[in-house]
Amino acid sequence: MRKLVLLIIVGLAVGAFFGHLMMSVPGYWLIRVGDTSVQTSFWFGLVLLLAAFIALHFALRLLSGIIRPVGRFRTWNSRARNRRAMKRTVRGLVALTDGRWKKAEKTLVRAADDSSTPLVNYLSAALAAHYQGQYEKSQEHLNQAQLTTDGADTAIGLMQAQLMIDRQQPEEALAILNRLDKKLTNHPQVLKLLKQVHLSVNDWDGLRRLIPRLAAQKLISPTEREQLEYRAYRELIMFESKNPSDIERVRGLWADMPDYLRANTELIVLYTEALVQAGEEPIAERLLSHSLDHHWDARLVKRYGLLNVDAGRQLAKAEQWLKERPNDPELLLACGRLSLRTGQWSKAQEYFEASQRQRPSGVVCAELARLYASLGEHNKSQLYYRHSVEMLAKSLPSLPQPSDSSASNGDASSKKSAKDESKKSA
């Protein structure tokens, strides 16, 4: 009740104010069109303008109400088609996962036009066609994906590269990946696929240069990095060593090699063999001597004993090591061989016999047998040759052998068959 009274009072006040305003501010509107003119008071014309504005507003709203249902229908229809497309897309992806590739391809392509993500549809359809062996059709779907979605070059390129890898076409995949790598430096998926391709084609040099980038992006573990680097440098050294005249390439690999790999025994032996084949035994001797001073290994000792650089100096160095390792059989064998090179036959004999006492070996027995034969002690030579053969026989696999009776039976049967054959031929 109080609000109603308050509204009435406010309304009367506003009416009185406007009435006073109308009395104190006279004026008129004059509108002339050709010979026709219309004149009215200022306040009445203002009321007419307000009424015309209100009428125009309601007319526009009425017109909008007539047009809007058509737009609403179009929006509803678009949304409905999109929902149906999404359902088909899901069914197509499920069929792709289940291995029903033909159905997957058909469903995904049909849903692509109305889908809000046509890139997904066409990429998945390309994969389904690929699994069916329809490579041209797969490429058509990839081309369609390129047309429907801007900025999808990377995704399409990665899909193409993966399909090329699956088709056993690593060269084509490598070309695509190199193009993407120039455009997108250190892209994780590009780097992963590059590693896969380099391994598949045994491109060890490319893999060697890629490994630091993979490690920087944390795409390989430290253990995997060591394994890949070891494998790459091992294969490269073995390959380049086939051409002894180009030893500089092997040297370059050794210089580029990480420090921890230079302590790897197998790589040291491979590099040593390459240097020896290229006629650079002094460098090989220094390498082996330095390596043995810091990292003792029987394989390096054996290779050191086979070098022929400066036998006297080598023997002196080996005897220094022998003071620290007096019972090392491989070092004793190396000292014996170096003693032979210096013409010290008795010392060589002592070293060989000491090595044989520490660890009986067919190789040491053969060395002793050869030495005794050269010294004219043939009984001892034959004894050690026999020991050498016996030790070699122990390393042979266990296989059935003929007994005396079976051997005689076998000889008799072979003679009988030979007689039968001769009769037939006669």
GROMACS .gro file of N, CA and C in nm, residues 147-232:
model
  258
  147LEU      N    1   4.305  -3.075  -4.789
  147LEU     CA    2   4.211  -2.974  -4.839
  147LEU      C    3   4.112  -2.927  -4.733
  148THR      N    4   4.073  -3.017  -4.644
  148THR     CA    5   3.967  -2.982  -4.548
  148THR      C    6   4.018  -2.909  -4.426
  149THR      N    7   4.147  -2.919  -4.396
  149THR     CA    8   4.198  -2.861  -4.272
  149THR      C    9   4.326  -2.784  -4.299
  150ASP      N   10   4.324  -2.655  -4.269
  150ASP     CA   11   4.443  -2.571  -4.283
  150ASP      C   12   4.536  -2.595  -4.164
  151GLY      N   13   4.666  -2.586  -4.190
  151GLY     CA   14   4.765  -2.599  -4.083
  151GLY      C   15   4.785  -2.741  -4.035
  152ALA      N   16   4.745  -2.839  -4.116
  152ALA     CA   17   4.759  -2.979  -4.076
  152ALA      C   18   4.875  -3.047  -4.147
  153ASP      N   19   4.968  -2.970  -4.200
  153ASP     CA   20   5.079  -3.027  -4.276
  153ASP      C   21   5.162  -3.123  -4.192
  154THR      N   22   5.185  -3.086  -4.066
  154THR     CA   23   5.270  -3.170  -3.980
  154THR      C   24   5.205  -3.305  -3.954
  155ALA      N   25   5.078  -3.301  -3.916
  155ALA     CA   26   5.007  -3.425  -3.885
  155ALA      C   27   5.000  -3.516  -4.008
  156ILE      N   28   4.972  -3.457  -4.124
  156ILE     CA   29   4.961  -3.537  -4.246
  156ILE      C   30   5.098  -3.592  -4.286
  157GLY      N   31   5.202  -3.509  -4.272
  157GLY     CA   32   5.337  -3.556  -4.305
  157GLY      C   33   5.382  -3.671  -4.215
  158LEU      N   34   5.352  -3.661  -4.086
  158LEU     CA   35   5.388  -3.768  -3.993
  158LEU      C   36   5.314  -3.897  -4.027
  159MET      N   37   5.186  -3.883  -4.065
  159MET     CA   38   5.110  -4.001  -4.104
  159MET      C   39   5.169  -4.063  -4.231
  160GLN      N   40   5.206  -3.981  -4.328
  160GLN     CA   41   5.266  -4.032  -4.451
  160GLN      C   42   5.396  -4.106  -4.421
  161ALA      N   43   5.479  -4.046  -4.336
  161ALA     CA   44   5.607  -4.109  -4.303
  161ALA      C   45   5.586  -4.244  -4.234
  162GLN      N   46   5.490  -4.249  -4.141
  162GLN     CA   47   5.464  -4.374  -4.071
  162GLN      C   48   5.414  -4.482  -4.167
  163LEU      N   49   5.329  -4.443  -4.261
  163LEU     CA   50   5.279  -4.540  -4.359
  163LEU      C   51   5.391  -4.588  -4.451
  164MET      N   52   5.483  -4.498  -4.488
  164MET     CA   53   5.596  -4.540  -4.571
  164MET      C   54   5.686  -4.638  -4.497
  165ILE      N   55   5.703  -4.616  -4.369
  165ILE     CA   56   5.783  -4.709  -4.288
  165ILE      C   57   5.717  -4.846  -4.285
  166ASP      N   58   5.584  -4.848  -4.266
  166ASP     CA   59   5.511  -4.975  -4.264
  166ASP      C   60   5.516  -5.046  -4.398
  167ARG      N   61   5.527  -4.969  -4.506
  167ARG     CA   62   5.532  -5.029  -4.640
  167ARG      C   63   5.674  -5.069  -4.681
  168GLN      N   64   5.768  -5.061  -4.589
  168GLN     CA   65   5.907  -5.094  -4.617
  168GLN      C   66   5.964  -5.003  -4.725
  169GLN      N   67   5.932  -4.874  -4.714
  169GLN     CA   68   5.986  -4.774  -4.806
  169GLN      C   69   6.058  -4.667  -4.724
  170PRO      N   70   6.169  -4.704  -4.660
  170PRO     CA   71   6.236  -4.610  -4.568
  170PRO      C   72   6.293  -4.487  -4.638
  171GLU      N   73   6.335  -4.501  -4.765
  171GLU     CA   74   6.392  -4.385  -4.834
  171GLU      C   75   6.288  -4.275  -4.849
  172GLU      N   76   6.165  -4.313  -4.890
  172GLU     CA   77   6.058  -4.214  -4.904
  172GLU      C   78   6.023  -4.153  -4.768
  173ALA      N   79   6.019  -4.238  -4.665
  173ALA     CA   80   5.990  -4.188  -4.531
  173ALA      C   81   6.097  -4.090  -4.486
  174LEU      N   82   6.224  -4.122  -4.516
  174LEU     CA   83   6.333  -4.034  -4.475
  174LEU      C   84   6.324  -3.898  -4.544
  175ALA      N   85   6.284  -3.897  -4.671
  175ALA     CA   86   6.270  -3.769  -4.742
  175ALA      C   87   6.162  -3.682  -4.678
  176ILE      N   88   6.050  -3.744  -4.642
  176ILE     CA   89   5.941  -3.669  -4.577
  176ILE      C   90   5.986  -3.617  -4.441
  177LEU      N   91   6.052  -3.702  -4.365
  177LEU     CA   92   6.093  -3.663  -4.230
  177LEU      C   93   6.201  -3.555  -4.233
  178ASN      N   94   6.292  -3.561  -4.330
  178ASN     CA   95   6.393  -3.456  -4.341
  178ASN      C   96   6.329  -3.321  -4.373
  179ARG      N   97   6.225  -3.324  -4.458
  179ARG     CA   98   6.155  -3.201  -4.490
  179ARG      C   99   6.085  -3.145  -4.366
  180LEU      N  100   6.021  -3.232  -4.289
  180LEU     CA  101   5.956  -3.188  -4.166
  180LEU      C  102   6.057  -3.140  -4.063
  181ASP      N  103   6.173  -3.206  -4.060
  181ASP     CA  104   6.274  -3.168  -3.961
  181ASP      C  105   6.329  -3.029  -3.988
  182LYS      N  106   6.342  -2.993  -4.116
  182LYS     CA  107   6.386  -2.858  -4.149
  182LYS      C  108   6.282  -2.753  -4.110
  183LYS      N  109   6.157  -2.791  -4.123
  183LYS     CA  110   6.048  -2.698  -4.091
  183LYS      C  111   6.023  -2.690  -3.941
  184LEU      N  112   6.030  -2.805  -3.873
  184LEU     CA  113   6.001  -2.812  -3.730
  184LEU      C  114   6.123  -2.870  -3.658
  185THR      N  115   6.213  -2.785  -3.619
  185THR     CA  116   6.337  -2.833  -3.556
  185THR      C  117   6.306  -2.898  -3.422
  186ASN      N  118   6.362  -3.019  -3.404
  186ASN     CA  119   6.350  -3.093  -3.277
  186ASN      C  120   6.207  -3.129  -3.241
  187HIS      N  121   6.123  -3.153  -3.342
  187HIS     CA  122   5.988  -3.203  -3.315
  187HIS      C  123   6.001  -3.347  -3.262
  188PRO      N  124   5.945  -3.378  -3.144
  188PRO     CA  125   5.968  -3.509  -3.083
  188PRO      C  126   5.931  -3.627  -3.172
  189GLN      N  127   5.812  -3.623  -3.233
  189GLN     CA  128   5.770  -3.738  -3.314
  189GLN      C  129   5.855  -3.752  -3.439
  190VAL      N  130   5.895  -3.639  -3.497
  190VAL     CA  131   5.982  -3.644  -3.614
  190VAL      C  132   6.115  -3.709  -3.578
  191LEU      N  133   6.171  -3.672  -3.463
  191LEU     CA  134   6.299  -3.729  -3.420
  191LEU      C  135   6.285  -3.879  -3.393
  192LYS      N  136   6.174  -3.920  -3.333
  192LYS     CA  137   6.154  -4.063  -3.305
  192LYS      C  138   6.147  -4.143  -3.434
  193LEU      N  139   6.073  -4.092  -3.532
  193LEU     CA  140   6.062  -4.163  -3.659
  193LEU      C  141   6.194  -4.162  -3.735
  194LEU      N  142   6.271  -4.054  -3.724
  194LEU     CA  143   6.402  -4.050  -3.787
  194LEU      C  144   6.494  -4.158  -3.729
  195LYS      N  145   6.488  -4.175  -3.598
  195LYS     CA  146   6.568  -4.281  -3.535
  195LYS      C  147   6.527  -4.418  -3.589
  196GLN      N  148   6.397  -4.439  -3.600
  196GLN     CA  149   6.347  -4.567  -3.651
  196GLN      C  150   6.394  -4.593  -3.794
  197VAL      N  151   6.389  -4.488  -3.877
  197VAL     CA  152   6.429  -4.505  -4.018
  197VAL      C  153   6.579  -4.530  -4.029
  198HIS      N  154   6.659  -4.453  -3.955
  198HIS     CA  155   6.804  -4.472  -3.961
  198HIS      C  156   6.843  -4.615  -3.920
  199LEU      N  157   6.777  -4.667  -3.820
  199LEU     CA  158   6.806  -4.803  -3.776
  199LEU      C  159   6.763  -4.905  -3.882
  200SER      N  160   6.651  -4.880  -3.947
  200SER     CA  161   6.599  -4.977  -4.045
  200SER      C  162   6.687  -4.986  -4.168
  201VAL      N  163   6.754  -4.876  -4.207
  201VAL     CA  164   6.839  -4.878  -4.327
  201VAL      C  165   6.988  -4.884  -4.291
  202ASN      N  166   7.018  -4.904  -4.163
  202ASN     CA  167   7.157  -4.912  -4.116
  202ASN      C  168   7.235  -4.785  -4.153
  203ASP      N  169   7.168  -4.672  -4.140
  203ASP     CA  170   7.234  -4.543  -4.163
  203ASP      C  171   7.300  -4.501  -4.032
  204TRP      N  172   7.417  -4.556  -4.004
  204TRP     CA  173   7.481  -4.535  -3.875
  204TRP      C  174   7.534  -4.393  -3.860
  205ASP      N  175   7.578  -4.333  -3.970
  205ASP     CA  176   7.628  -4.196  -3.961
  205ASP      C  177   7.514  -4.100  -3.930
  206GLY      N  178   7.399  -4.119  -3.998
  206GLY     CA  179   7.284  -4.035  -3.967
  206GLY      C  180   7.237  -4.054  -3.824
  207LEU      N  181   7.238  -4.178  -3.776
  207LEU     CA  182   7.198  -4.204  -3.638
  207LEU      C  183   7.296  -4.141  -3.540
  208ARG      N  184   7.426  -4.148  -3.573
  208ARG     CA  185   7.527  -4.089  -3.485
  208ARG      C  186   7.504  -3.939  -3.466
  209ARG      N  187   7.467  -3.872  -3.573
  209ARG     CA  188   7.443  -3.727  -3.563
  209ARG      C  189   7.309  -3.695  -3.498
  210LEU      N  190   7.216  -3.790  -3.502
  210LEU     CA  191   7.083  -3.767  -3.445
  210LEU      C  192   7.080  -3.791  -3.294
  211ILE      N  193   7.167  -3.876  -3.243
  211ILE     CA  194   7.162  -3.917  -3.102
  211ILE      C  195   7.167  -3.798  -3.005
  212PRO      N  196   7.258  -3.700  -3.022
  212PRO     CA  197   7.259  -3.587  -2.928
  212PRO      C  198   7.126  -3.511  -2.923
  213ARG      N  199   7.060  -3.498  -3.036
  213ARG     CA  200   6.931  -3.429  -3.040
  213ARG      C  201   6.824  -3.510  -2.967
  214LEU      N  202   6.827  -3.642  -2.985
  214LEU     CA  203   6.732  -3.728  -2.913
  214LEU      C  204   6.754  -3.717  -2.763
  215ALA      N  205   6.879  -3.715  -2.721
  215ALA     CA  206   6.909  -3.705  -2.579
  215ALA      C  207   6.870  -3.569  -2.523
  216ALA      N  208   6.892  -3.462  -2.602
  216ALA     CA  209   6.857  -3.327  -2.555
  216ALA      C  210   6.707  -3.312  -2.533
  217GLN      N  211   6.627  -3.380  -2.614
  217GLN     CA  212   6.481  -3.376  -2.599
  217GLN      C  213   6.431  -3.484  -2.504
  218LYS      N  214   6.523  -3.559  -2.443
  218LYS     CA  215   6.489  -3.665  -2.347
  218LYS      C  216   6.398  -3.771  -2.410
  219LEU      N  217   6.427  -3.802  -2.536
  219LEU     CA  218   6.351  -3.904  -2.608
  219LEU      C  219   6.414  -4.042  -2.595
  220ILE      N  220   6.537  -4.047  -2.541
  220ILE     CA  221   6.603  -4.175  -2.513
  220ILE      C  222   6.665  -4.166  -2.375
  221SER      N  223   6.672  -4.279  -2.308
  221SER     CA  224   6.733  -4.284  -2.176
  221SER      C  225   6.885  -4.283  -2.189
  222PRO      N  226   6.957  -4.250  -2.081
  222PRO     CA  227   7.103  -4.254  -2.087
  222PRO      C  228   7.157  -4.391  -2.129
  223THR      N  229   7.091  -4.497  -2.081
  223THR     CA  230   7.135  -4.632  -2.117
  223THR      C  231   7.118  -4.658  -2.266
  224GLU      N  232   7.002  -4.618  -2.320
  224GLU     CA  233   6.976  -4.638  -2.463
  224GLU      C  234   7.072  -4.553  -2.546
  225ARG      N  235   7.104  -4.434  -2.499
  225ARG     CA  236   7.198  -4.349  -2.572
  225ARG      C  237   7.335  -4.418  -2.582
  226GLU      N  238   7.381  -4.474  -2.472
  226GLU     CA  239   7.510  -4.542  -2.474
  226GLU      C  240   7.508  -4.661  -2.569
  227GLN      N  241   7.397  -4.737  -2.568
  227GLN     CA  242   7.386  -4.852  -2.656
  227GLN      C  243   7.386  -4.811  -2.802
  228LEU      N  244   7.310  -4.705  -2.835
  228LEU     CA  245   7.302  -4.660  -2.974
  228LEU      C  246   7.435  -4.602  -3.020
  229GLU      N  247   7.500  -4.523  -2.936
  229GLU     CA  248   7.629  -4.466  -2.975
  229GLU      C  249   7.734  -4.575  -2.995
  230TYR      N  250   7.736  -4.671  -2.904
  230TYR     CA  251   7.832  -4.781  -2.918
  230TYR      C  252   7.808  -4.856  -3.049
  231ARG      N  253   7.683  -4.886  -3.077
  231ARG     CA  254   7.651  -4.962  -3.198
  231ARG      C  255   7.686  -4.882  -3.323
  232ALA      N  256   7.654  -4.751  -3.322
  232ALA     CA  257   7.679  -4.669  -3.440
  232ALA      C  258   7.829  -4.658  -3.468
   0.00000   0.00000   0.00000
